[in-house]
Amino acid sequence: PGVGRIGAGHFVVAGDASPDGPLRIELDADTLAGPAGEMHARRLKVRLEGSRRSHALLAEAELGGREKLEARLAGGVDGAVRDGWSGRIEHLRLASADGARYVLLAQPGPLAVAGEGWRLGPLQLRAARSEFSLSAQAGSRRLSVAADGRGERLGDVVLRLDAGMRDPWTLDRQAP
């Protein structure tokens, strides 16, 4: 309640809590929905293997209109990010069911997530006849997003977005 619901699946955690002890997490779920029942993903699979300090995470899901998401991250909880995780996105692909429309990661990029905020990129992304760079970060009061791209259909695109946040995970709809 309040966070979301996982429908029909299984969840396994094995290992120990020491920084370098073995750790394995598996999650398979038919559905992932938000607190109001809004569907976020179907056929969700998440696998984490390694240790708290150093692990790999693989994720697959079917999103919204049957787009398929695939991701591979590597990193860990090592103190570089206070009370959080830091690492790299090594593979990222979001594709339509038929594969005709897609976005993929052209080269690995950094990601850090903690209670006080998160930071993404810069990421170099590629789509059909388009390339772009994306960076984003959020803290307790501000979200900043920067994207620059070029594509056959898009031309040159420059995007800068700054928004108020209630916390690092929630937009403040009242902020200027």
mmCIF file with all atom_site columns, C-alpha atoms in Angstrom:
data_model
loop_
_atom_site.group_PDB
_atom_site.id
_atom_site.type_symbol
_atom_site.label_atom_id
_atom_site.label_alt_id
_atom_site.label_comp_id
_atom_site.label_asym_id
_atom_site.label_entity_id
_atom_site.label_seq_id
_atom_site.pdbx_PDB_ins_code
_atom_site.Cartn_x
_atom_site.Cartn_y
_atom_site.Cartn_z
_atom_site.occupancy
_atom_site.B_iso_or_equiv
_atom_site.pdbx_formal_charge
_atom_site.auth_seq_id
_atom_site.auth_comp_id
_atom_site.auth_asym_id
_atom_site.auth_atom_id
_atom_site.pdbx_PDB_model_num
ATOM 1   C CA . PRO A 1 1   ? 0.000  0.000   0.000   1.00 0.00 ? 1   PRO A CA 1
ATOM 2   C CA . GLY A 1 2   ? 1.247  3.443   -0.913  1.00 0.00 ? 2   GLY A CA 1
ATOM 3   C CA . VAL A 1 3   ? 4.173  2.196   -2.983  1.00 0.00 ? 3   VAL A CA 1
ATOM 4   C CA . GLY A 1 4   ? 2.813  -0.367  -5.418  1.00 0.00 ? 4   GLY A CA 1
ATOM 5   C CA . ARG A 1 5   ? 1.914  -3.989  -5.949  1.00 0.00 ? 5   ARG A CA 1
ATOM 6   C CA . ILE A 1 6   ? 3.673  -6.957  -7.455  1.00 0.00 ? 6   ILE A CA 1
ATOM 7   C CA . GLY A 1 7   ? 1.283  -9.514  -8.911  1.00 0.00 ? 7   GLY A CA 1
ATOM 8   C CA . ALA A 1 8   ? 1.749  -13.287 -9.159  1.00 0.00 ? 8   ALA A CA 1
ATOM 9   C CA . GLY A 1 9   ? 5.421  -14.049 -8.967  1.00 0.00 ? 9   GLY A CA 1
ATOM 10  C CA . HIS A 1 10  ? 8.272  -15.138 -6.786  1.00 0.00 ? 10  HIS A CA 1
ATOM 11  C CA . PHE A 1 11  ? 10.988 -13.352 -4.837  1.00 0.00 ? 11  PHE A CA 1
ATOM 12  C CA . VAL A 1 12  ? 14.210 -14.960 -3.547  1.00 0.00 ? 12  VAL A CA 1
ATOM 13  C CA . VAL A 1 13  ? 17.004 -13.414 -1.483  1.00 0.00 ? 13  VAL A CA 1
ATOM 14  C CA . ALA A 1 14  ? 20.028 -15.529 -0.564  1.00 0.00 ? 14  ALA A CA 1
ATOM 15  C CA . GLY A 1 15  ? 23.374 -14.585 0.917   1.00 0.00 ? 15  GLY A CA 1
ATOM 16  C CA . ASP A 1 16  ? 24.745 -12.655 3.823   1.00 0.00 ? 16  ASP A CA 1
ATOM 17  C CA . ALA A 1 17  ? 24.784 -8.968  4.776   1.00 0.00 ? 17  ALA A CA 1
ATOM 18  C CA . SER A 1 18  ? 28.565 -8.526  4.904   1.00 0.00 ? 18  SER A CA 1
ATOM 19  C CA . PRO A 1 19  ? 29.964 -6.191  2.206   1.00 0.00 ? 19  PRO A CA 1
ATOM 20  C CA . ASP A 1 20  ? 31.847 -8.975  0.396   1.00 0.00 ? 20  ASP A CA 1
ATOM 21  C CA . GLY A 1 21  ? 29.621 -11.957 1.226   1.00 0.00 ? 21  GLY A CA 1
ATOM 22  C CA . PRO A 1 22  ? 27.702 -13.700 -1.571  1.00 0.00 ? 22  PRO A CA 1
ATOM 23  C CA . LEU A 1 23  ? 24.352 -12.194 -2.516  1.00 0.00 ? 23  LEU A CA 1
ATOM 24  C CA . ARG A 1 24  ? 21.682 -13.373 -4.944  1.00 0.00 ? 24  ARG A CA 1
ATOM 25  C CA . ILE A 1 25  ? 18.284 -11.759 -5.506  1.00 0.00 ? 25  ILE A CA 1
ATOM 26  C CA . GLU A 1 26  ? 15.657 -12.966 -7.969  1.00 0.00 ? 26  GLU A CA 1
ATOM 27  C CA . LEU A 1 27  ? 12.309 -11.377 -8.689  1.00 0.00 ? 27  LEU A CA 1
ATOM 28  C CA . ASP A 1 28  ? 9.824  -12.651 -11.241 1.00 0.00 ? 28  ASP A CA 1
ATOM 29  C CA . ALA A 1 29  ? 6.441  -10.956 -11.420 1.00 0.00 ? 29  ALA A CA 1
ATOM 30  C CA . ASP A 1 30  ? 3.534  -11.072 -13.834 1.00 0.00 ? 30  ASP A CA 1
ATOM 31  C CA . THR A 1 31  ? 2.698  -7.422  -13.095 1.00 0.00 ? 31  THR A CA 1
ATOM 32  C CA . LEU A 1 32  ? 4.039  -4.338  -11.330 1.00 0.00 ? 32  LEU A CA 1
ATOM 33  C CA . ALA A 1 33  ? 1.423  -1.684  -10.539 1.00 0.00 ? 33  ALA A CA 1
ATOM 34  C CA . GLY A 1 34  ? 1.472  1.669   -8.750  1.00 0.00 ? 34  GLY A CA 1
ATOM 35  C CA . PRO A 1 35  ? -0.465 2.514   -5.568  1.00 0.00 ? 35  PRO A CA 1
ATOM 36  C CA . ALA A 1 36  ? -3.633 3.409   -7.481  1.00 0.00 ? 36  ALA A CA 1
ATOM 37  C CA . GLY A 1 37  ? -3.451 0.228   -9.564  1.00 0.00 ? 37  GLY A CA 1
ATOM 38  C CA . GLU A 1 38  ? -1.882 1.868   -12.632 1.00 0.00 ? 38  GLU A CA 1
ATOM 39  C CA . MET A 1 39  ? 0.095  -0.724  -14.569 1.00 0.00 ? 39  MET A CA 1
ATOM 40  C CA . HIS A 1 40  ? 3.840  -0.008  -14.830 1.00 0.00 ? 40  HIS A CA 1
ATOM 41  C CA . ALA A 1 41  ? 5.209  -3.306  -16.123 1.00 0.00 ? 41  ALA A CA 1
ATOM 42  C CA . ARG A 1 42  ? 4.349  -6.859  -17.081 1.00 0.00 ? 42  ARG A CA 1
ATOM 43  C CA . ARG A 1 43  ? 6.591  -9.930  -17.153 1.00 0.00 ? 43  ARG A CA 1
ATOM 44  C CA . LEU A 1 44  ? 9.178  -8.337  -14.874 1.00 0.00 ? 44  LEU A CA 1
ATOM 45  C CA . LYS A 1 45  ? 12.406 -10.286 -14.270 1.00 0.00 ? 45  LYS A CA 1
ATOM 46  C CA . VAL A 1 46  ? 15.216 -8.996  -12.065 1.00 0.00 ? 46  VAL A CA 1
ATOM 47  C CA . ARG A 1 47  ? 18.428 -10.880 -11.191 1.00 0.00 ? 47  ARG A CA 1
ATOM 48  C CA . LEU A 1 48  ? 21.191 -9.592  -8.937  1.00 0.00 ? 48  LEU A CA 1
ATOM 49  C CA . GLU A 1 49  ? 24.390 -11.621 -8.365  1.00 0.00 ? 49  GLU A CA 1
ATOM 50  C CA . GLY A 1 50  ? 27.602 -10.786 -6.544  1.00 0.00 ? 50  GLY A CA 1
ATOM 51  C CA . SER A 1 51  ? 28.009 -9.101  -3.172  1.00 0.00 ? 51  SER A CA 1
ATOM 52  C CA . ARG A 1 52  ? 26.723 -5.907  -1.587  1.00 0.00 ? 52  ARG A CA 1
ATOM 53  C CA . ARG A 1 53  ? 29.975 -4.162  -2.520  1.00 0.00 ? 53  ARG A CA 1
ATOM 54  C CA . SER A 1 54  ? 30.114 -5.422  -6.123  1.00 0.00 ? 54  SER A CA 1
ATOM 55  C CA . HIS A 1 55  ? 27.288 -6.969  -8.116  1.00 0.00 ? 55  HIS A CA 1
ATOM 56  C CA . ALA A 1 56  ? 25.576 -7.166  -11.484 1.00 0.00 ? 56  ALA A CA 1
ATOM 57  C CA . LEU A 1 57  ? 21.870 -6.583  -11.960 1.00 0.00 ? 57  LEU A CA 1
ATOM 58  C CA . LEU A 1 58  ? 19.928 -7.786  -14.999 1.00 0.00 ? 58  LEU A CA 1
ATOM 59  C CA . ALA A 1 59  ? 16.346 -6.631  -15.593 1.00 0.00 ? 59  ALA A CA 1
ATOM 60  C CA . GLU A 1 60  ? 13.730 -7.271  -18.272 1.00 0.00 ? 60  GLU A CA 1
ATOM 61  C CA . ALA A 1 61  ? 10.156 -6.041  -18.446 1.00 0.00 ? 61  ALA A CA 1
ATOM 62  C CA . GLU A 1 62  ? 7.320  -5.302  -20.818 1.00 0.00 ? 62  GLU A CA 1
ATOM 63  C CA . LEU A 1 63  ? 6.206  -1.704  -20.365 1.00 0.00 ? 63  LEU A CA 1
ATOM 64  C CA . GLY A 1 64  ? 3.045  0.258   -21.228 1.00 0.00 ? 64  GLY A CA 1
ATOM 65  C CA . GLY A 1 65  ? 2.220  -0.409  -24.849 1.00 0.00 ? 65  GLY A CA 1
ATOM 66  C CA . ARG A 1 66  ? 4.231  -3.635  -24.973 1.00 0.00 ? 66  ARG A CA 1
ATOM 67  C CA . GLU A 1 67  ? 7.624  -1.983  -25.264 1.00 0.00 ? 67  GLU A CA 1
ATOM 68  C CA . LYS A 1 68  ? 10.378 -4.258  -24.014 1.00 0.00 ? 68  LYS A CA 1
ATOM 69  C CA . LEU A 1 69  ? 12.981 -2.950  -21.594 1.00 0.00 ? 69  LEU A CA 1
ATOM 70  C CA . GLU A 1 70  ? 16.332 -4.686  -21.053 1.00 0.00 ? 70  GLU A CA 1
ATOM 71  C CA . ALA A 1 71  ? 18.969 -3.360  -18.666 1.00 0.00 ? 71  ALA A CA 1
ATOM 72  C CA . ARG A 1 72  ? 22.264 -4.499  -17.153 1.00 0.00 ? 72  ARG A CA 1
ATOM 73  C CA . LEU A 1 73  ? 23.880 -2.542  -14.322 1.00 0.00 ? 73  LEU A CA 1
ATOM 74  C CA . ALA A 1 74  ? 27.083 -3.110  -12.372 1.00 0.00 ? 74  ALA A CA 1
ATOM 75  C CA . GLY A 1 75  ? 28.050 -1.475  -9.109  1.00 0.00 ? 75  GLY A CA 1
ATOM 76  C CA . GLY A 1 76  ? 27.459 -1.737  -5.427  1.00 0.00 ? 76  GLY A CA 1
ATOM 77  C CA . VAL A 1 77  ? 27.027 -0.260  -2.008  1.00 0.00 ? 77  VAL A CA 1
ATOM 78  C CA . ASP A 1 78  ? 30.545 0.873   -1.116  1.00 0.00 ? 78  ASP A CA 1
ATOM 79  C CA . GLY A 1 79  ? 30.363 4.175   0.703   1.00 0.00 ? 79  GLY A CA 1
ATOM 80  C CA . ALA A 1 80  ? 31.068 6.274   -2.414  1.00 0.00 ? 80  ALA A CA 1
ATOM 81  C CA . VAL A 1 81  ? 27.425 7.343   -2.202  1.00 0.00 ? 81  VAL A CA 1
ATOM 82  C CA . ARG A 1 82  ? 26.255 7.841   1.382   1.00 0.00 ? 82  ARG A CA 1
ATOM 83  C CA . ASP A 1 83  ? 23.476 5.356   2.165   1.00 0.00 ? 83  ASP A CA 1
ATOM 84  C CA . GLY A 1 84  ? 23.166 4.459   -1.504  1.00 0.00 ? 84  GLY A CA 1
ATOM 85  C CA . TRP A 1 85  ? 24.331 2.634   -4.581  1.00 0.00 ? 85  TRP A CA 1
ATOM 86  C CA . SER A 1 86  ? 26.750 3.715   -7.281  1.00 0.00 ? 86  SER A CA 1
ATOM 87  C CA . GLY A 1 87  ? 27.751 2.056   -10.509 1.00 0.00 ? 87  GLY A CA 1
ATOM 88  C CA . ARG A 1 88  ? 27.229 2.017   -14.244 1.00 0.00 ? 88  ARG A CA 1
ATOM 89  C CA . ILE A 1 89  ? 24.495 1.223   -16.675 1.00 0.00 ? 89  ILE A CA 1
ATOM 90  C CA . GLU A 1 90  ? 26.246 -1.206  -19.014 1.00 0.00 ? 90  GLU A CA 1
ATOM 91  C CA . HIS A 1 91  ? 23.345 -2.115  -21.309 1.00 0.00 ? 91  HIS A CA 1
ATOM 92  C CA . LEU A 1 92  ? 20.001 -0.436  -21.869 1.00 0.00 ? 92  LEU A CA 1
ATOM 93  C CA . ARG A 1 93  ? 17.503 -1.098  -24.632 1.00 0.00 ? 93  ARG A CA 1
ATOM 94  C CA . LEU A 1 94  ? 13.891 -0.027  -24.944 1.00 0.00 ? 94  LEU A CA 1
ATOM 95  C CA . ALA A 1 95  ? 12.201 -1.349  -28.075 1.00 0.00 ? 95  ALA A CA 1
ATOM 96  C CA . SER A 1 96  ? 8.728  -1.622  -29.538 1.00 0.00 ? 96  SER A CA 1
ATOM 97  C CA . ALA A 1 97  ? 7.223  -5.102  -29.733 1.00 0.00 ? 97  ALA A CA 1
ATOM 98  C CA . ASP A 1 98  ? 8.196  -5.385  -33.410 1.00 0.00 ? 98  ASP A CA 1
ATOM 99  C CA . GLY A 1 99  ? 11.674 -3.874  -32.825 1.00 0.00 ? 99  GLY A CA 1
ATOM 100 C CA . ALA A 1 100 ? 11.107 -1.099  -35.382 1.00 0.00 ? 100 ALA A CA 1
ATOM 101 C CA . ARG A 1 101 ? 11.336 1.695   -32.775 1.00 0.00 ? 101 ARG A CA 1
ATOM 102 C CA . TYR A 1 102 ? 14.101 1.568   -30.192 1.00 0.00 ? 102 TYR A CA 1
ATOM 103 C CA . VAL A 1 103 ? 16.459 3.483   -27.931 1.00 0.00 ? 103 VAL A CA 1
ATOM 104 C CA . LEU A 1 104 ? 19.702 1.894   -26.806 1.00 0.00 ? 104 LEU A CA 1
ATOM 105 C CA . LEU A 1 105 ? 22.720 2.823   -24.751 1.00 0.00 ? 105 LEU A CA 1
ATOM 106 C CA . ALA A 1 106 ? 25.676 3.536   -27.054 1.00 0.00 ? 106 ALA A CA 1
ATOM 107 C CA . GLN A 1 107 ? 28.268 3.279   -24.260 1.00 0.00 ? 107 GLN A CA 1
ATOM 108 C CA . PRO A 1 108 ? 28.135 2.597   -20.503 1.00 0.00 ? 108 PRO A CA 1
ATOM 109 C CA . GLY A 1 109 ? 27.319 5.523   -18.238 1.00 0.00 ? 109 GLY A CA 1
ATOM 110 C CA . PRO A 1 110 ? 27.212 6.303   -14.499 1.00 0.00 ? 110 PRO A CA 1
ATOM 111 C CA . LEU A 1 111 ? 24.264 6.023   -12.120 1.00 0.00 ? 111 LEU A CA 1
ATOM 112 C CA . ALA A 1 112 ? 24.154 6.832   -8.390  1.00 0.00 ? 112 ALA A CA 1
ATOM 113 C CA . VAL A 1 113 ? 21.067 6.399   -6.191  1.00 0.00 ? 113 VAL A CA 1
ATOM 114 C CA . ALA A 1 114 ? 20.677 7.320   -2.512  1.00 0.00 ? 114 ALA A CA 1
ATOM 115 C CA . GLY A 1 115 ? 18.031 8.486   -0.096  1.00 0.00 ? 115 GLY A CA 1
ATOM 116 C CA . GLU A 1 116 ? 19.078 12.119  -0.527  1.00 0.00 ? 116 GLU A CA 1
ATOM 117 C CA . GLY A 1 117 ? 19.017 12.040  -4.337  1.00 0.00 ? 117 GLY A CA 1
ATOM 118 C CA . TRP A 1 118 ? 20.146 10.436  -7.572  1.00 0.00 ? 118 TRP A CA 1
ATOM 119 C CA . ARG A 1 119 ? 22.391 11.219  -10.542 1.00 0.00 ? 119 ARG A CA 1
ATOM 120 C CA . LEU A 1 120 ? 22.258 9.733   -14.040 1.00 0.00 ? 120 LEU A CA 1
ATOM 121 C CA . GLY A 1 121 ? 24.788 10.093  -16.813 1.00 0.00 ? 121 GLY A CA 1
ATOM 122 C CA . PRO A 1 122 ? 25.858 11.536  -18.971 1.00 0.00 ? 122 PRO A CA 1
ATOM 123 C CA . LEU A 1 123 ? 24.500 8.714   -21.098 1.00 0.00 ? 123 LEU A CA 1
ATOM 124 C CA . GLN A 1 124 ? 25.082 8.417   -24.822 1.00 0.00 ? 124 GLN A CA 1
ATOM 125 C CA . LEU A 1 125 ? 21.943 7.000   -26.445 1.00 0.00 ? 125 LEU A CA 1
ATOM 126 C CA . ARG A 1 126 ? 21.110 5.957   -29.987 1.00 0.00 ? 126 ARG A CA 1
ATOM 127 C CA . ALA A 1 127 ? 17.818 5.478   -31.791 1.00 0.00 ? 127 ALA A CA 1
ATOM 128 C CA . ALA A 1 128 ? 16.961 4.961   -35.450 1.00 0.00 ? 128 ALA A CA 1
ATOM 129 C CA . ARG A 1 129 ? 19.039 7.606   -37.249 1.00 0.00 ? 129 ARG A CA 1
ATOM 130 C CA . SER A 1 130 ? 19.388 9.680   -34.039 1.00 0.00 ? 130 SER A CA 1
ATOM 131 C CA . GLU A 1 131 ? 21.964 10.107  -31.292 1.00 0.00 ? 131 GLU A CA 1
ATOM 132 C CA . PHE A 1 132 ? 21.675 12.029  -28.068 1.00 0.00 ? 132 PHE A CA 1
ATOM 133 C CA . SER A 1 133 ? 23.226 12.653  -24.672 1.00 0.00 ? 133 SER A CA 1
ATOM 134 C CA . LEU A 1 134 ? 21.187 12.660  -21.454 1.00 0.00 ? 134 LEU A CA 1
ATOM 135 C CA . SER A 1 135 ? 22.083 13.744  -17.903 1.00 0.00 ? 135 SER A CA 1
ATOM 136 C CA . ALA A 1 136 ? 19.739 14.112  -14.942 1.00 0.00 ? 136 ALA A CA 1
ATOM 137 C CA . GLN A 1 137 ? 19.962 14.573  -11.203 1.00 0.00 ? 137 GLN A CA 1
ATOM 138 C CA . ALA A 1 138 ? 17.581 15.200  -8.349  1.00 0.00 ? 138 ALA A CA 1
ATOM 139 C CA . GLY A 1 139 ? 18.070 16.208  -4.745  1.00 0.00 ? 139 GLY A CA 1
ATOM 140 C CA . SER A 1 140 ? 15.768 17.244  -1.961  1.00 0.00 ? 140 SER A CA 1
ATOM 141 C CA . ARG A 1 141 ? 14.455 20.355  -3.766  1.00 0.00 ? 141 ARG A CA 1
ATOM 142 C CA . ARG A 1 142 ? 15.474 20.362  -7.456  1.00 0.00 ? 142 ARG A CA 1
ATOM 143 C CA . LEU A 1 143 ? 15.395 18.152  -10.546 1.00 0.00 ? 143 LEU A CA 1
ATOM 144 C CA . SER A 1 144 ? 17.716 19.029  -13.434 1.00 0.00 ? 144 SER A CA 1
ATOM 145 C CA . VAL A 1 145 ? 17.639 17.321  -16.821 1.00 0.00 ? 145 VAL A CA 1
ATOM 146 C CA . ALA A 1 146 ? 19.813 18.090  -19.842 1.00 0.00 ? 146 ALA A CA 1
ATOM 147 C CA . ALA A 1 147 ? 19.547 16.420  -23.232 1.00 0.00 ? 147 ALA A CA 1
ATOM 148 C CA . ASP A 1 148 ? 21.239 17.235  -26.519 1.00 0.00 ? 148 ASP A CA 1
ATOM 149 C CA . GLY A 1 149 ? 20.599 15.335  -29.685 1.00 0.00 ? 149 GLY A CA 1
ATOM 150 C CA . ARG A 1 150 ? 20.699 15.198  -33.427 1.00 0.00 ? 150 ARG A CA 1
ATOM 151 C CA . GLY A 1 151 ? 18.669 13.097  -35.763 1.00 0.00 ? 151 GLY A CA 1
ATOM 152 C CA . GLU A 1 152 ? 17.435 12.821  -39.306 1.00 0.00 ? 152 GLU A CA 1
ATOM 153 C CA . ARG A 1 153 ? 13.825 13.531  -38.321 1.00 0.00 ? 153 ARG A CA 1
ATOM 154 C CA . LEU A 1 154 ? 14.595 15.681  -35.258 1.00 0.00 ? 154 LEU A CA 1
ATOM 155 C CA . GLY A 1 155 ? 17.253 18.049  -36.476 1.00 0.00 ? 155 GLY A CA 1
ATOM 156 C CA . ASP A 1 156 ? 19.201 19.509  -33.546 1.00 0.00 ? 156 ASP A CA 1
ATOM 157 C CA . VAL A 1 157 ? 17.525 19.330  -30.144 1.00 0.00 ? 157 VAL A CA 1
ATOM 158 C CA . VAL A 1 158 ? 18.634 20.975  -26.907 1.00 0.00 ? 158 VAL A CA 1
ATOM 159 C CA . LEU A 1 159 ? 16.551 20.411  -23.777 1.00 0.00 ? 159 LEU A CA 1
ATOM 160 C CA . ARG A 1 160 ? 17.083 21.854  -20.310 1.00 0.00 ? 160 ARG A CA 1
ATOM 161 C CA . LEU A 1 161 ? 14.558 21.198  -17.563 1.00 0.00 ? 161 LEU A CA 1
ATOM 162 C CA . ASP A 1 162 ? 14.651 22.384  -13.965 1.00 0.00 ? 162 ASP A CA 1
ATOM 163 C CA . ALA A 1 163 ? 11.770 21.528  -11.666 1.00 0.00 ? 163 ALA A CA 1
ATOM 164 C CA . GLY A 1 164 ? 10.964 21.758  -7.984  1.00 0.00 ? 164 GLY A CA 1
ATOM 165 C CA . MET A 1 165 ? 10.873 18.545  -5.969  1.00 0.00 ? 165 MET A CA 1
ATOM 166 C CA . ARG A 1 166 ? 9.097  17.680  -2.714  1.00 0.00 ? 166 ARG A CA 1
ATOM 167 C CA . ASP A 1 167 ? 11.828 15.082  -2.171  1.00 0.00 ? 167 ASP A CA 1
ATOM 168 C CA . PRO A 1 168 ? 14.336 13.379  -4.520  1.00 0.00 ? 168 PRO A CA 1
ATOM 169 C CA . TRP A 1 169 ? 11.608 11.084  -5.846  1.00 0.00 ? 169 TRP A CA 1
ATOM 170 C CA . THR A 1 170 ? 8.495  13.323  -6.054  1.00 0.00 ? 170 THR A CA 1
ATOM 171 C CA . LEU A 1 171 ? 7.853  16.389  -8.214  1.00 0.00 ? 171 LEU A CA 1
ATOM 172 C CA . ASP A 1 172 ? 6.486  19.404  -6.370  1.00 0.00 ? 172 ASP A CA 1
ATOM 173 C CA . ARG A 1 173 ? 3.468  20.446  -8.427  1.00 0.00 ? 173 ARG A CA 1
ATOM 174 C CA . GLN A 1 174 ? 3.308  23.745  -6.499  1.00 0.00 ? 174 GLN A CA 1
ATOM 175 C CA . ALA A 1 175 ? 6.934  24.785  -7.202  1.00 0.00 ? 175 ALA A CA 1
ATOM 176 C CA . PRO A 1 176 ? 7.731  27.525  -9.731  1.00 0.00 ? 176 PRO A CA 1
#
